[in-house]
Amino acid sequence: MALLDPAILPDLTNAPNHMANAVAPDPPFTVEHGDELQQRLTAWLAK
């Protein structure tokens, strides 16, 4: 982040102030429930 223009920092999704509210990835959960989650997402997007 040190090499970036500070003026664009608030617009970045991985800016430090945005990371406080970020959802942490959980690979074991995704492996266990990935198919169901994909089906639910696809159904939701089709609405």
GROMACS .gro file of N, CA and C in nm:
model
  141
    1MET      N    1   0.082  -0.119   0.000
    1MET     CA    2   0.000   0.000   0.000
    1MET      C    3   0.087   0.127   0.000
    2ALA      N    4   0.208   0.114   0.044
    2ALA     CA    5   0.295   0.231   0.054
    2ALA      C    6   0.325   0.294  -0.081
    3LEU      N    7   0.318   0.216  -0.188
    3LEU     CA    8   0.349   0.268  -0.321
    3LEU      C    9   0.229   0.332  -0.390
    4LEU      N   10   0.113   0.321  -0.331
    4LEU     CA   11  -0.008   0.376  -0.392
    4LEU      C   12  -0.028   0.523  -0.357
    5ASP      N   13  -0.094   0.592  -0.448
    5ASP     CA   14  -0.132   0.731  -0.423
    5ASP      C   15  -0.235   0.731  -0.310
    6PRO      N   16  -0.210   0.800  -0.200
    6PRO     CA   17  -0.304   0.800  -0.086
    6PRO      C   18  -0.444   0.847  -0.124
    7ALA      N   19  -0.458   0.924  -0.231
    7ALA     CA   20  -0.589   0.974  -0.271
    7ALA      C   21  -0.682   0.862  -0.319
    8ILE      N   22  -0.625   0.751  -0.370
    8ILE     CA   23  -0.711   0.642  -0.418
    8ILE      C   24  -0.736   0.535  -0.312
    9LEU      N   25  -0.665   0.541  -0.203
    9LEU     CA   26  -0.676   0.440  -0.099
    9LEU      C   27  -0.820   0.418  -0.050
   10PRO      N   28  -0.900   0.522  -0.027
   10PRO     CA   29  -1.037   0.498   0.019
   10PRO      C   30  -1.124   0.421  -0.080
   11ASP      N   31  -1.086   0.418  -0.207
   11ASP     CA   32  -1.165   0.349  -0.309
   11ASP      C   33  -1.128   0.202  -0.325
   12LEU      N   34  -1.022   0.158  -0.263
   12LEU     CA   35  -0.978   0.020  -0.277
   12LEU      C   36  -1.051  -0.072  -0.180
   13THR      N   37  -1.090  -0.190  -0.230
   13THR     CA   38  -1.161  -0.284  -0.143
   13THR      C   39  -1.074  -0.339  -0.032
   14ASN      N   40  -0.943  -0.342  -0.055
   14ASN     CA   41  -0.853  -0.395   0.048
   14ASN      C   42  -0.783  -0.286   0.127
   15ALA      N   43  -0.841  -0.167   0.129
   15ALA     CA   44  -0.785  -0.059   0.209
   15ALA      C   45  -0.796  -0.097   0.357
   16PRO      N   46  -0.700  -0.055   0.437
   16PRO     CA   47  -0.702  -0.094   0.579
   16PRO      C   48  -0.833  -0.063   0.651
   17ASN      N   49  -0.896   0.050   0.621
   17ASN     CA   50  -1.022   0.081   0.690
   17ASN      C   51  -1.136  -0.009   0.645
   18HIS      N   52  -1.127  -0.071   0.528
   18HIS     CA   53  -1.230  -0.164   0.483
   18HIS      C   54  -1.206  -0.304   0.538
   19MET      N   55  -1.083  -0.338   0.566
   19MET     CA   56  -1.050  -0.472   0.612
   19MET      C   57  -1.105  -0.502   0.751
   20ALA      N   58  -1.134  -0.399   0.828
   20ALA     CA   59  -1.191  -0.420   0.961
   20ALA      C   60  -1.329  -0.485   0.953
   21ASN      N   61  -1.401  -0.465   0.842
   21ASN     CA   62  -1.535  -0.521   0.824
   21ASN      C   63  -1.538  -0.638   0.725
   22ALA      N   64  -1.423  -0.681   0.680
   22ALA     CA   65  -1.415  -0.787   0.579
   22ALA      C   66  -1.452  -0.923   0.640
   23VAL      N   67  -1.507  -1.008   0.557
   23VAL     CA   68  -1.538  -1.145   0.598
   23VAL      C   69  -1.414  -1.230   0.572
   24ALA      N   70  -1.368  -1.296   0.675
   24ALA     CA   71  -1.249  -1.381   0.661
   24ALA      C   72  -1.285  -1.509   0.587
   25PRO      N   73  -1.201  -1.553   0.494
   25PRO     CA   74  -1.229  -1.679   0.424
   25PRO      C   75  -1.218  -1.798   0.519
   26ASP      N   76  -1.296  -1.900   0.493
   26ASP     CA   77  -1.295  -2.022   0.574
   26ASP      C   78  -1.290  -2.142   0.480
   27PRO      N   79  -1.171  -2.177   0.430
   27PRO     CA   80  -1.160  -2.285   0.331
   27PRO      C   81  -1.225  -2.417   0.373
   28PRO      N   82  -1.208  -2.464   0.497
   28PRO     CA   83  -1.274  -2.591   0.532
   28PRO      C   84  -1.427  -2.584   0.519
   29PHE      N   85  -1.486  -2.472   0.557
   29PHE     CA   86  -1.631  -2.456   0.543
   29PHE      C   87  -1.670  -2.459   0.396
   30THR      N   88  -1.592  -2.389   0.313
   30THR     CA   89  -1.622  -2.383   0.170
   30THR      C   90  -1.611  -2.521   0.107
   31VAL      N   91  -1.512  -2.598   0.146
   31VAL     CA   92  -1.498  -2.734   0.092
   31VAL      C   93  -1.618  -2.818   0.132
   32GLU      N   94  -1.660  -2.806   0.256
   32GLU     CA   95  -1.771  -2.887   0.306
   32GLU      C   96  -1.906  -2.844   0.249
   33HIS      N   97  -1.927  -2.714   0.230
   33HIS     CA   98  -2.059  -2.663   0.192
   33HIS      C   99  -2.060  -2.594   0.055
   34GLY      N  100  -1.952  -2.603  -0.020
   34GLY     CA  101  -1.939  -2.530  -0.145
   34GLY      C  102  -2.048  -2.559  -0.247
   35ASP      N  103  -2.084  -2.686  -0.265
   35ASP     CA  104  -2.187  -2.721  -0.363
   35ASP      C  105  -2.322  -2.660  -0.326
   36GLU      N  106  -2.359  -2.670  -0.199
   36GLU     CA  107  -2.486  -2.612  -0.154
   36GLU      C  108  -2.484  -2.461  -0.169
   37LEU      N  109  -2.375  -2.398  -0.133
   37LEU     CA  110  -2.365  -2.253  -0.145
   37LEU      C  111  -2.376  -2.209  -0.291
   38GLN      N  112  -2.314  -2.284  -0.381
   38GLN     CA  113  -2.321  -2.251  -0.523
   38GLN      C  114  -2.463  -2.265  -0.576
   39GLN      N  115  -2.534  -2.369  -0.534
   39GLN     CA  116  -2.673  -2.388  -0.575
   39GLN      C  117  -2.760  -2.274  -0.524
   40ARG      N  118  -2.741  -2.234  -0.400
   40ARG     CA  119  -2.821  -2.125  -0.343
   40ARG      C  120  -2.792  -1.994  -0.413
   41LEU      N  121  -2.665  -1.968  -0.442
   41LEU     CA  122  -2.629  -1.845  -0.511
   41LEU      C  123  -2.688  -1.843  -0.652
   42THR      N  124  -2.678  -1.954  -0.722
   42THR     CA  125  -2.733  -1.963  -0.858
   42THR      C  126  -2.884  -1.940  -0.856
   43ALA      N  127  -2.954  -2.000  -0.761
   43ALA     CA  128  -3.099  -1.981  -0.750
   43ALA      C  129  -3.132  -1.837  -0.719
   44TRP      N  130  -3.056  -1.775  -0.632
   44TRP     CA  131  -3.080  -1.635  -0.595
   44TRP      C  132  -3.057  -1.544  -0.715
   45LEU      N  133  -2.950  -1.568  -0.790
   45LEU     CA  134  -2.920  -1.486  -0.907
   45LEU      C  135  -3.025  -1.502  -1.016
   46ALA      N  136  -3.089  -1.618  -1.023
   46ALA     CA  137  -3.189  -1.643  -1.126
   46ALA      C  138  -3.321  -1.573  -1.099
   47LYS      N  139  -3.340  -1.521  -0.979
   47LYS     CA  140  -3.467  -1.454  -0.945
   47LYS      C  141  -3.483  -1.325  -1.020
   0.00000   0.00000   0.00000
